[in-house]
Amino acid sequence: MDTDSGATVESWRLDKPVALAVIFGAAGILLPLFTIREHRLDGGTGLSVLSASVPYSVLLAVCILVPAVIILVRTNAKIRAGLLAGTGSVLIVLPWLLAGILGSRELLELELDLGRVAPAGGFWFLTLSGMILVSEFSRRVQGWTGTLLVAAILLCVFAMFRLGLLEDIAFIREYRVREQRFLSEVIAHLRIAAMAVGSAVLVGVPAGIVSYRYRVVRKPVFSVVSGLQTIPSLALFGLMIAPLAFLSQRYPFLRQLGIRGVGNAPAIIALFLYSLLPILRNTYTSLSVIDPAVIEAGKGMGMTQKQLLFMLEIPVALPIILSGIRVASVQTIGNTTVAALIGAGGLGNFVFQGLGQASPDLIVMGVIPIVVLAIVIDRVFAFFIGRVIPGARNVE
Amino acid sequence: MIEFDRVVKYYGTHRALDGVSFTVPDGCVTVLIGPSGCGKSTSLKLVNRLLEPDDGYVRVNGRPVKSFAVEELRRGIGYVIQSAGLLPHMTVQDNIGLVPRLLGRDKAWRRARARDLLDLIGLDPHAYARKYPSQLSGGEAQRVGVARALAADPPILLMDEPFGAVDPLNRETLQNEFISLQRKLKKTVIFVTHDLDEAVRVADRIVLLQDGLVIQEAAPEELLGRPSNAFARDFVGTDRALKRLGRFSVSDYMSHDTRRVGTKDHASVPVDATLREALSRILAIPSDEISVIDAQNRTLGSISLEAIRRAGCGGESS
């Protein structure tokens, strides 16, 4: 895994991701960290961290200089990974704290009771820079150290939120107004995505197995599923409306099941169709690439067709099948946002409300939990896939 | 006993086996050998019914293999293939315990059996039982493949170029281990290879195949000494007399008279070496005789060029 241990003989190469993080970080310091707005729709005046607080500017500058030095100077791979983790975490967490504390102080000085602090370019650049460094760290360490760090960062931000340090940040304001609906929309979002991916697993995995076992059905199955993938997602949601509306008109029992032209049903069906391809393709591919010698050995030892499938083929293919489900899940969490357009619930509601009201704060409020959900789900899958890879448990 | 009775096998229109008949006696290693495409692997796979013949019979102990339930048949026959074919998601001990598991043996029994077999094939059970196949070297994986084939103690063992993917040095070690293992276990083995040296080393009997026909079925000494036609003569090569010496042990042809051994050089040959090795050593010294020593370096006697020559001519002259 670790390519850096032989660094002394390697010639120097530019570590591109880290370099990018340094550039983004520098931009983050120079650009306005947040804007102070008098009210919800005010354009506001920007404030960079340099003009707000010298000590914090220095701290951020250090967090950007350290990765810059890492690029230029050869160090021990472990120390390097540790420094990436440390600086990356600070670059993600600190902007929240600064927006919360410095922003509040500014509002107080300007005596803006209804004012709010909206994160601006600097905030996002610093976050991006930190995320790159953290993901570089995750790439360089084994096991779930990376997952632990991500969890720690999320917990840290959540703790600041619970302690009331972030109340003046614009999208937290938006959140407070909608606190009642927020949790139910998160649950709705997850439910829609889970039902879509769940049914895609129930259909896609068996379809992949059947395509592998019976080569004749492979072509038709794959052309249908790949064809579906080419329809733009927005169009697919729209296309669901007419036939489902017709069906629910025609068959009242469907209406009783909650299947109508708009709402959850068309959203789940569309998202299900989208999730099929990664799951089907990974299942099929993972089975096709099994070493034929292993299958011959299984047969030669007297496995029945069923034993061959459940004791050999599926277990061997499992890590790749799970990666397909992982891709489908992360992708579906994002796509579920669009489902709000056709009346399904979920966090997309906030995003489209925000678009309607020209309120970027509200949009951001909807997008942040979507991103967090996607990251958490991705990490959970990474953990489980790591567990099922043969030998992963006792390779040091 | 395994019998091939006028077996015919087609691949499409290609006649891979063209009426093959031979017998595999119990407790011996029968090597199927021949150039690629001669039908040796095809023949092997007919025994455990990975392939079915188009005509003729394959019988095990007089009973046609067709009459067995295919899974039952396979579980009763050990099968070793070239790249070991270990299941990558199972530990070494679970791989070894696979056939017993299919036969309904419980976990404790399988674990104990796996440990015994690891011992038998010379891998430390503590170090290897819980390893995964990806953590093994080629030679280790191949040993585990043999242990797996032996797990349910089948009377028959099919080995399809079992050491073909191992480097030459390790291959010889594995061959020697296999020979001493077979001495203990006395399985009925069909062993497929295209390597004549390997065949000569491990075989009790050799079946030479060409284009789906049996050319010669004989003991290795006989095949090397009296190849039955031009193809067989070609196949065993111009150094067949030399290869044949590899079948004979120094201990059978040496003189036990220790006085005759010269003292001017320190060249010697181990008592368990083959005549081929003894000849090679004699050719390197300016004498016609070389002393024979045991594992403790004690001189037991000597072997002469003359004795080796007599052994070598034995097959050809008669």
XYZ file of C-alpha atoms in Angstrom:
714
model
C 0.000 0.000 0.000
C 2.614 2.435 1.064
C 4.567 3.717 -1.893
C 6.437 6.293 0.124
C 8.714 3.974 2.068
C 11.136 3.803 -0.834
C 11.194 7.586 -1.154
C 14.941 7.855 -0.733
C 15.604 6.183 -4.072
C 12.628 7.677 -5.868
C 13.083 10.899 -7.729
C 11.055 13.820 -6.494
C 7.540 13.985 -7.850
C 4.968 16.689 -7.291
C 2.274 15.437 -4.949
C -0.575 16.895 -7.004
C -3.501 16.458 -4.597
C -1.588 18.024 -1.716
C -0.398 20.848 -3.967
C -4.007 21.495 -4.943
C -4.981 21.556 -1.279
C -2.269 24.132 -0.590
C -3.486 26.367 -3.424
C -7.092 26.074 -2.280
C -6.038 26.773 1.292
C -4.149 29.913 0.294
C -7.185 31.085 -1.647
C -9.288 30.332 1.406
C -7.206 32.669 3.563
C -7.214 35.496 1.052
C -10.864 35.324 0.010
C -13.694 36.522 2.277
C -14.306 33.835 4.889
C -17.897 34.910 5.399
C -20.234 37.757 4.617
C -22.203 39.709 7.164
C -25.771 40.102 6.024
C -28.298 42.475 7.513
C -31.157 40.194 6.617
C -31.909 37.010 4.715
C -31.721 38.390 1.183
C -29.021 41.001 1.742
C -25.955 40.637 -0.468
C -23.776 41.371 2.516
C -20.205 42.521 3.000
C -17.353 40.063 2.901
C -14.766 39.616 5.621
C -11.607 37.571 5.235
C -9.905 35.878 8.132
C -6.926 38.193 7.694
C -9.003 41.227 8.496
C -10.934 39.472 11.257
C -8.304 37.881 13.453
C -4.530 37.790 13.255
C -3.929 34.764 15.549
C -6.402 32.615 13.648
C -4.899 33.764 10.358
C -1.533 32.572 11.574
C -2.984 29.225 12.658
C -4.600 28.694 9.258
C -1.453 29.810 7.482
C 0.552 27.218 9.428
C -1.951 24.529 8.437
C -1.335 25.397 4.796
C 2.424 25.823 5.079
C 2.889 22.391 6.657
C 1.466 20.498 3.644
C 3.490 22.811 1.393
C 6.643 21.797 3.247
C 5.592 18.133 3.024
C 5.544 18.451 -0.750
C 9.056 19.874 -0.859
C 10.809 17.919 1.876
C 11.067 14.164 2.150
C 9.907 12.876 5.481
C 8.956 9.610 7.061
C 5.699 8.339 5.533
C 4.036 7.955 8.933
C 4.885 11.469 10.070
C 3.707 12.758 6.726
C 0.328 11.010 7.003
C -0.072 12.283 10.558
C 0.631 15.868 9.493
C -1.875 15.577 6.647
C -4.521 14.324 9.079
C -3.824 17.097 11.592
C -3.763 20.015 9.178
C -6.692 18.661 7.165
C -8.868 18.334 10.260
C -8.073 21.872 11.391
C -8.801 23.261 7.929
C -12.235 21.628 7.965
C -13.219 22.365 11.556
C -11.751 25.809 12.132
C -13.781 27.754 9.491
C -16.987 26.698 11.247
C -15.692 27.922 14.564
C -14.449 31.191 13.015
C -17.737 31.825 11.219
C -19.534 31.120 14.492
C -17.361 33.130 16.887
C -15.869 35.906 14.759
C -19.114 36.310 12.852
C -21.137 36.673 16.025
C -18.678 39.241 17.380
C -18.983 41.218 14.156
C -22.785 41.136 14.275
C -22.695 42.356 17.859
C -20.392 45.239 17.012
C -22.562 46.275 14.099
C -25.663 45.851 16.276
C -27.402 43.745 13.682
C -29.960 41.747 15.667
C -31.432 40.069 12.605
C -28.108 39.825 10.822
C -26.525 36.542 9.896
C -23.109 35.199 8.973
C -23.049 33.497 5.587
C -20.006 31.355 4.781
C -18.335 32.697 1.657
C -15.664 31.598 -0.796
C -12.869 31.460 1.768
C -14.887 29.131 3.981
C -15.549 26.686 1.170
C -12.001 26.806 -0.176
C -10.614 26.021 3.260
C -13.100 23.166 3.661
C -12.201 21.784 0.253
C -8.495 22.039 1.055
C -9.050 20.184 4.331
C -11.134 17.495 2.654
C -8.416 16.831 0.088
C -5.808 16.472 2.849
C -8.047 14.141 4.882
C -8.795 11.970 1.869
C -5.063 11.838 1.067
C -4.525 10.669 4.630
C -7.233 7.990 4.278
C -5.601 6.778 1.097
C -2.239 6.371 2.779
C -3.285 4.523 5.895
C -4.777 1.075 6.106
C -7.853 -0.216 7.856
C -10.375 2.186 9.195
C -8.123 4.894 10.588
C -9.419 7.144 7.805
C -13.019 6.416 8.757
C -12.243 7.216 12.385
C -10.787 10.592 11.449
C -13.819 11.495 9.321
C -16.089 10.475 12.218
C -14.052 12.595 14.641
C -14.292 15.652 12.376
C -18.055 15.255 11.939
C -18.469 14.830 15.706
C -16.392 17.923 16.336
C -18.569 20.095 14.098
C -21.695 18.547 15.600
C -20.421 19.309 19.121
C -19.885 22.973 18.205
C -23.399 23.030 16.865
C -24.841 21.509 20.039
C -22.869 23.955 22.169
C -24.603 26.786 20.351
C -21.409 28.191 18.818
C -22.800 28.186 15.304
C -26.178 29.817 15.852
C -25.425 32.969 13.847
C -24.334 31.092 10.742
C -26.922 31.667 8.033
C -27.814 28.090 7.255
C -28.038 27.216 10.924
C -30.571 30.064 11.160
C -32.465 28.499 8.279
C -32.246 25.180 10.061
C -33.660 26.584 13.309
C -36.708 27.835 11.442
C -37.305 24.368 9.997
C -36.057 22.276 12.870
C -39.354 20.393 13.114
C -39.296 19.311 9.484
C -35.587 18.676 9.237
C -35.416 15.262 10.863
C -38.480 13.963 9.058
C -37.012 15.084 5.722
C -33.720 13.337 6.526
C -35.666 10.183 7.305
C -37.757 10.559 4.147
C -34.577 11.055 2.134
C -32.978 7.941 3.583
C -36.158 5.919 3.184
C -36.531 6.785 -0.500
C -32.864 6.047 -1.184
C -32.902 2.825 0.858
C -36.011 1.496 -0.850
C -34.594 2.307 -4.283
C -31.179 0.746 -3.599
C -32.711 -2.141 -1.669
C -34.935 -3.133 -4.574
C -32.062 -2.586 -6.991
C -30.019 -5.077 -4.946
C -32.899 -7.559 -4.939
C -33.186 -7.307 -8.729
C -29.638 -6.415 -9.804
C -27.685 -9.096 -7.932
C -29.863 -12.013 -9.137
C -29.900 -10.484 -12.632
C -26.099 -10.344 -12.544
C -25.922 -13.984 -11.408
C -28.351 -15.099 -14.109
C -26.439 -13.148 -16.780
C -23.270 -14.883 -15.632
C -24.741 -18.381 -15.551
C -26.763 -18.118 -18.751
C -24.778 -16.145 -21.289
C -27.802 -15.856 -23.616
C -29.633 -13.429 -21.342
C -26.581 -11.251 -20.793
C -26.931 -9.067 -23.880
C -30.631 -8.217 -23.503
C -30.338 -7.572 -19.749
C -27.326 -5.330 -20.173
C -28.709 -3.341 -23.088
C -31.938 -2.583 -21.223
C -30.188 -1.548 -18.020
C -27.461 0.476 -19.778
C -30.128 2.102 -21.913
C -31.927 3.272 -18.787
C -28.733 4.865 -17.541
C -28.557 7.124 -20.597
C -31.867 8.854 -19.801
C -31.141 12.096 -17.934
C -32.314 11.764 -14.339
C -34.654 14.722 -14.485
C -36.317 13.270 -17.588
C -36.661 9.855 -15.987
C -38.516 11.382 -13.041
C -40.796 13.200 -15.461
C -41.370 10.103 -17.583
C -42.597 8.196 -14.534
C -45.471 10.601 -13.955
C -47.701 9.771 -16.936
C -47.723 5.957 -16.768
C -48.056 5.872 -12.982
C -50.864 8.417 -13.013
C -52.618 6.282 -15.611
C -52.149 3.088 -13.607
C -53.376 4.571 -10.364
C -56.456 5.937 -12.175
C -57.138 2.562 -13.663
C -56.452 0.389 -10.623
C -57.668 1.959 -7.360
C -55.794 -0.533 -5.198
C -52.553 0.945 -6.443
C -53.717 4.328 -5.236
C -54.371 2.823 -1.843
C -50.785 1.598 -1.811
C -49.719 5.200 -2.309
C -48.768 4.827 -5.941
C -49.625 7.981 -7.848
C -48.159 9.975 -10.694
C -46.326 12.202 -8.254
C -44.859 11.508 -4.830
C -42.643 8.734 -3.545
C -43.569 5.952 -5.951
C -42.245 7.459 -9.206
C -39.177 8.734 -7.372
C -38.341 5.327 -5.936
C -38.898 3.616 -9.281
C -36.691 6.097 -11.135
C -33.927 5.875 -8.523
C -34.227 2.097 -8.531
C -33.698 2.016 -12.302
C -30.633 4.227 -11.888
C -29.093 2.031 -9.210
C -29.483 -1.113 -11.266
C -26.525 -0.640 -13.585
C -23.677 -0.361 -11.051
C -25.067 -3.289 -9.060
C -25.764 -5.501 -12.073
C -22.472 -4.686 -13.746
C -20.368 -5.301 -10.653
C -22.156 -8.553 -9.854
C -21.706 -9.856 -13.378
C -18.093 -8.712 -13.680
C -17.075 -9.991 -10.265
C -18.367 -13.466 -11.117
C -16.829 -13.466 -14.593
C -13.335 -12.688 -13.361
C -13.141 -15.584 -10.882
C -10.093 -17.719 -11.701
C -11.435 -20.679 -13.763
C -9.014 -22.955 -11.892
C -10.840 -22.180 -8.648
C -14.177 -23.086 -10.202
C -12.732 -26.256 -11.688
C -11.317 -27.170 -8.283
C -14.742 -26.598 -6.719
C -16.428 -28.812 -9.285
C -13.709 -31.439 -9.031
C -14.204 -31.640 -5.278
C -17.823 -32.497 -5.810
C -19.702 -29.248 -5.219
C -23.235 -29.170 -6.561
C -24.271 -26.221 -8.733
C -25.907 -24.658 -5.694
C -22.871 -25.168 -3.452
C -20.666 -23.778 -6.192
C -22.749 -20.606 -6.269
C -23.190 -20.043 -2.536
C -19.960 -21.472 -1.142
C -17.617 -20.344 -3.875
C -18.769 -17.905 -6.535
C -20.756 -15.430 -4.451
C -18.285 -15.304 -1.521
C -15.353 -14.791 -3.891
C -17.247 -12.069 -5.758
C -18.641 -10.381 -2.648
C -16.171 -7.485 -2.282
C -16.827 -6.321 -5.843
C -20.593 -6.827 -5.529
C -20.541 -4.696 -2.382
C -18.540 -1.964 -4.146
C -21.309 -1.831 -6.745
C -23.898 -1.387 -4.017
C -21.659 1.269 -2.458
C -21.481 3.255 -5.698
C -25.232 2.895 -6.192
C -25.962 4.052 -2.621
C -23.795 7.153 -2.736
C -25.120 8.064 -6.153
C -28.722 7.538 -5.041
C -28.328 9.739 -1.950
C -27.398 12.540 -4.341
C -30.066 11.765 -6.926
C -32.819 11.600 -4.299
C -32.444 15.365 -4.031
C -34.004 15.720 -7.475
C -36.930 13.536 -6.376
C -38.337 16.503 -4.473
C -39.221 17.995 -7.857
C -41.965 15.438 -8.410
C -43.367 15.728 -4.925
C -41.372 13.087 -3.112
C -40.008 14.172 0.248
C -36.410 14.392 1.288
C -33.758 17.020 1.688
C -34.283 18.118 -1.909
C -37.329 20.017 -0.608
C -35.037 22.503 1.143
C -32.810 22.821 -1.894
C -35.687 23.601 -4.258
C -37.338 25.920 -1.745
C -34.064 27.753 -1.504
C -33.831 27.985 -5.277
C -37.406 29.294 -5.375
C -36.760 31.909 -2.728
C -33.331 32.860 -4.127
C -31.899 31.990 -0.719
C -28.473 30.373 -1.001
C -28.434 29.789 2.759
C -31.423 27.499 2.509
C -29.873 25.612 -0.408
C -26.683 25.090 1.572
C -28.725 23.932 4.542
C -30.238 21.226 2.353
C -27.004 20.252 0.677
C -24.798 19.864 3.779
C -26.761 16.926 5.278
C -26.880 15.279 1.840
C -23.098 15.450 1.615
C -22.719 14.168 5.184
C -25.094 11.270 4.503
C -23.185 10.349 1.358
C -19.848 10.426 3.209
C -21.160 8.357 6.123
C -22.703 5.729 3.832
C -19.553 5.555 1.737
C -17.438 5.016 4.849
C -19.755 2.355 6.258
C -19.492 0.408 3.010
C -15.726 0.868 2.918
C -15.597 -0.662 6.381
C -17.683 -3.701 5.471
C -15.904 -4.269 2.166
C -12.615 -4.213 4.070
C -13.977 -6.934 6.342
C -14.942 -9.345 3.560
C -11.756 -9.124 1.485
C -9.991 -12.456 2.069
C -7.025 -12.144 4.352
C -7.825 -8.532 5.205
C -8.264 -9.456 8.841
C -4.842 -10.918 9.391
C -2.700 -8.975 6.965
C -0.749 -6.405 8.898
C -8.293 -50.183 -10.381
C -9.263 -47.701 -13.055
C -9.846 -48.921 -16.595
C -10.130 -46.992 -19.797
C -12.008 -49.116 -22.311
C -11.942 -47.905 -25.942
C -12.725 -44.355 -24.827
C -13.576 -41.799 -27.529
C -13.934 -38.096 -26.892
C -14.702 -35.368 -29.400
C -14.221 -31.631 -29.047
C -16.518 -30.442 -31.791
C -15.266 -32.401 -34.774
C -11.771 -32.878 -33.337
C -11.204 -36.405 -32.081
C -9.336 -35.776 -28.830
C -9.368 -39.425 -27.725
C -9.501 -42.068 -30.407
C -10.347 -45.310 -28.632
C -8.042 -45.146 -25.643
C -7.625 -48.256 -23.490
C -5.312 -48.678 -20.541
C -5.506 -49.696 -16.918
C -4.379 -47.975 -13.747
C -3.413 -50.528 -11.100
C -4.245 -49.907 -7.429
C -1.655 -48.329 -5.183
C 0.591 -47.174 -8.045
C 1.402 -43.909 -9.718
C 0.403 -44.042 -13.364
C 1.687 -41.122 -15.369
C -0.094 -39.984 -18.521
C 2.413 -38.241 -20.723
C 2.617 -36.902 -24.240
C 2.891 -33.657 -26.204
C 0.189 -31.001 -25.737
C -3.080 -31.995 -27.316
C -2.388 -35.707 -26.947
C -5.434 -36.161 -24.717
C -3.753 -36.695 -21.339
C -5.712 -34.025 -19.415
C -8.888 -35.022 -21.230
C -8.420 -38.605 -20.071
C -7.917 -37.468 -16.481
C -11.092 -35.382 -16.460
C -13.106 -38.340 -17.712
C -12.385 -40.135 -14.445
C -14.088 -37.576 -12.196
C -16.566 -36.751 -14.939
C -15.564 -33.152 -15.469
C -15.859 -34.453 -19.034
C -18.055 -37.257 -20.362
C -16.823 -39.704 -23.039
C -18.605 -39.895 -26.383
C -17.996 -43.622 -26.571
C -16.402 -46.369 -24.507
C -16.212 -46.723 -20.745
C -14.196 -45.484 -17.840
C -14.537 -47.901 -14.936
C -13.497 -47.588 -11.323
C -13.191 -50.971 -9.595
C -15.171 -52.490 -12.430
C -18.041 -50.047 -12.165
C -18.600 -47.474 -14.947
C -18.170 -43.928 -13.621
C -21.424 -43.019 -15.374
C -23.314 -45.129 -12.845
C -22.169 -42.979 -9.888
C -23.932 -39.787 -8.821
C -21.460 -37.243 -10.138
C -20.952 -35.326 -6.848
C -20.518 -38.567 -4.869
C -17.953 -39.753 -7.357
C -15.960 -36.514 -7.193
C -15.983 -36.365 -3.399
C -14.436 -39.822 -3.391
C -11.600 -38.830 -5.723
C -8.844 -36.405 -4.757
C -8.172 -33.793 -7.416
C -5.035 -31.647 -7.685
C -4.657 -29.077 -10.470
C -1.794 -27.055 -11.837
C -2.452 -23.685 -10.193
C -3.679 -25.345 -6.952
C -7.100 -23.688 -7.345
C -7.405 -22.834 -3.652
C -10.554 -20.899 -2.799
C -9.275 -17.369 -2.114
C -11.908 -16.481 0.503
C -11.132 -19.445 2.735
C -8.203 -20.059 5.066
C -5.816 -22.904 4.424
C -7.565 -25.095 7.003
C -10.995 -24.369 5.528
C -9.697 -25.159 2.063
C -8.321 -28.460 3.270
C -11.564 -29.208 5.112
C -13.750 -28.494 2.106
C -14.459 -32.011 0.856
C -15.046 -33.310 4.418
C -17.441 -30.385 4.827
C -19.297 -31.414 1.674
C -19.426 -34.916 3.139
C -20.979 -33.568 6.333
C -18.024 -33.801 8.713
C -18.204 -31.432 11.701
C -15.932 -28.483 12.232
C -13.773 -29.958 14.989
C -13.048 -33.039 12.914
C -12.154 -30.891 9.902
C -9.822 -28.660 11.927
C -8.005 -31.657 13.395
C -7.740 -33.277 9.971
C -6.387 -30.074 8.415
C -3.687 -29.882 11.081
C -2.700 -33.507 10.575
C -2.456 -33.028 6.838
C -0.439 -29.816 7.156
C 1.977 -31.809 9.285
C 2.054 -34.550 6.689
C 2.913 -32.171 3.824
C 5.553 -30.427 5.913
C 3.871 -27.108 6.702
C 3.682 -25.983 10.327
C -0.040 -26.064 11.275
C 0.347 -23.167 13.708
C 1.819 -20.913 11.095
C -0.288 -21.971 8.124
C -3.764 -23.105 9.234
C -5.199 -19.601 9.342
C -3.387 -18.123 6.382
C -5.221 -17.193 3.218
C -4.114 -18.531 -0.184
C -2.892 -15.065 -1.231
C -0.341 -15.270 1.587
C 1.242 -18.498 0.321
C 4.112 -19.022 -2.104
C 3.479 -21.103 -5.216
C 5.075 -24.197 -3.701
C 3.155 -23.826 -0.431
C -0.142 -23.371 -2.280
C 0.580 -26.516 -4.276
C 1.302 -28.493 -1.093
C -1.980 -27.267 0.379
C -3.664 -28.348 -2.864
C -2.326 -31.869 -2.310
C -3.425 -31.811 1.355
C -6.907 -30.734 0.269
C -7.122 -33.612 -2.181
C -6.145 -36.028 0.606
C -8.521 -34.616 3.227
C -11.338 -37.117 2.802
C -8.787 -39.938 2.442
C -9.884 -40.904 -1.073
C -8.350 -44.101 -2.514
C -7.869 -42.361 -5.868
C -5.902 -39.205 -6.607
C -6.015 -37.331 -9.917
C -3.151 -34.913 -10.433
C -3.261 -32.626 -13.463
C 0.252 -31.200 -13.965
C 0.344 -30.584 -10.213
C 3.840 -29.103 -10.140
C 3.745 -27.432 -13.546
C 3.447 -23.889 -12.213
C 6.289 -24.203 -9.700
C 9.878 -23.164 -10.424
C 12.296 -26.028 -11.258
C 14.088 -26.085 -7.895
C 10.867 -26.227 -5.888
C 9.395 -28.668 -8.357
C 12.054 -31.231 -7.562
C 11.475 -30.797 -3.827
C 7.736 -31.239 -4.329
C 8.303 -34.324 -6.483
C 10.485 -35.901 -3.820
C 7.950 -35.077 -1.119
C 5.221 -36.564 -3.254
C 7.223 -39.752 -3.797
C 7.811 -40.262 -0.066
C 4.179 -39.377 0.684
C 2.985 -41.931 -1.844
C 5.253 -44.553 -0.296
C 3.301 -44.062 2.938
C -0.187 -43.642 1.524
C -0.234 -46.050 -1.437
C -2.976 -44.194 -3.300
C -4.070 -45.075 -6.785
C -2.738 -42.041 -8.640
C -3.189 -40.789 -12.175
C -0.587 -38.111 -12.744
C -0.591 -35.973 -15.884
C 2.568 -34.228 -17.002
C 4.395 -33.253 -20.170
C 7.758 -33.353 -18.429
C 9.518 -36.675 -19.065
C 12.012 -36.192 -16.222
C 9.140 -35.700 -13.817
C 7.374 -38.780 -15.188
C 10.500 -40.912 -14.843
C 10.953 -39.685 -11.297
C 7.457 -40.288 -9.928
C 5.946 -43.030 -12.118
C 5.400 -46.700 -11.419
C 3.862 -46.956 -14.871
C 3.813 -44.589 -17.811
C 1.126 -44.318 -20.483
C 2.495 -42.477 -23.499
C -0.188 -40.788 -25.597
C -0.092 -39.158 -29.011
C -3.026 -37.614 -30.901
C -5.584 -39.417 -28.770
C -3.980 -42.839 -29.030
C -2.006 -44.894 -26.532
C 1.465 -45.393 -27.985
C 2.986 -47.366 -25.154
C 1.942 -48.478 -21.684
C 4.919 -49.611 -19.667
C 7.105 -49.247 -16.602
C 9.453 -46.249 -16.953
C 12.538 -48.480 -17.293
C 10.881 -50.325 -20.128
C 9.641 -47.203 -21.909
C 13.160 -45.770 -21.762
C 14.837 -49.038 -22.581
C 12.552 -50.213 -25.361
C 10.440 -47.457 -26.836
C 7.836 -49.170 -29.028
C 7.976 -46.980 -32.136
C 9.673 -44.002 -33.747
C 7.485 -41.470 -31.960
C 8.175 -43.025 -28.572
C 11.898 -43.136 -29.323
C 11.786 -39.488 -30.303
C 9.760 -38.569 -27.271
C 12.043 -40.198 -24.727
C 15.011 -38.556 -26.458
C 18.554 -39.520 -27.314
C 19.595 -39.401 -23.679
C 17.090 -42.053 -22.685
C 19.804 -44.375 -21.416
C 20.897 -41.604 -19.100
C 17.325 -40.887 -17.975
C 16.887 -44.571 -17.354
C 19.792 -44.565 -14.927
C 17.747 -42.095 -12.919
C 15.405 -44.966 -12.075
C 18.075 -47.044 -10.345
C 19.435 -46.513 -6.886
C 23.145 -46.581 -6.031
C 22.403 -48.862 -3.098
C 21.332 -51.680 -5.462
C 24.479 -51.647 -7.591
C 27.278 -50.709 -5.222
C 30.023 -52.882 -3.905
C 30.233 -53.108 -0.134
C 33.943 -53.690 -0.168
C 35.307 -50.602 1.576
C 38.975 -51.539 1.001
C 38.840 -50.835 -2.710
C 38.069 -47.150 -2.322
C 40.934 -44.961 -3.353
C 42.104 -42.244 -0.993
C 43.643 -39.779 -3.396
C 40.418 -37.793 -3.925
C 37.478 -36.989 -1.709
C 34.740 -37.396 -4.304
C 31.777 -39.434 -3.104
C 28.120 -40.084 -3.817
C 25.278 -40.511 -1.275
C 23.887 -44.021 -0.959
C 20.342 -42.899 -1.747
C 21.386 -41.170 -4.994
C 20.477 -42.509 -8.440
C 22.928 -44.161 -10.853
C 22.555 -41.075 -13.026
C 24.020 -38.909 -10.282
C 26.731 -41.472 -9.590
C 27.693 -41.495 -13.272
C 27.808 -37.730 -13.370
C 30.155 -37.682 -10.385
C 32.433 -40.384 -11.754
C 32.762 -38.493 -15.021
C 34.075 -35.535 -13.064
C 36.936 -37.467 -11.452
C 39.943 -39.200 -13.021
C 38.890 -42.575 -11.606
C 36.429 -45.290 -12.673
C 35.184 -45.714 -9.171
C 33.688 -43.490 -6.481
C 33.052 -44.042 -2.811
C 29.490 -44.303 -1.506
C 28.654 -42.556 1.772
C 25.644 -42.431 4.051
C 23.967 -39.397 5.586
C 26.574 -39.359 8.393
C 29.405 -39.177 5.849
C 30.534 -42.749 6.621
C 31.964 -44.675 3.708
C 29.803 -47.715 2.939
C 31.566 -48.972 -0.147
C 31.972 -47.887 -3.734
C 30.343 -47.967 -7.119
C 32.157 -48.450 -10.377
C 31.566 -47.248 -13.924
C 31.367 -50.888 -14.923
C 28.483 -51.543 -12.505
C 26.622 -48.565 -13.860
C 27.153 -49.692 -17.430
C 25.848 -53.166 -16.601
C 22.706 -51.664 -15.026
C 22.195 -49.386 -18.034
C 22.492 -52.185 -20.579
C 20.142 -54.455 -18.663
C 17.018 -53.138 -20.338
C 18.318 -52.792 -23.897
C 19.964 -56.128 -24.371
C 17.170 -58.384 -23.193
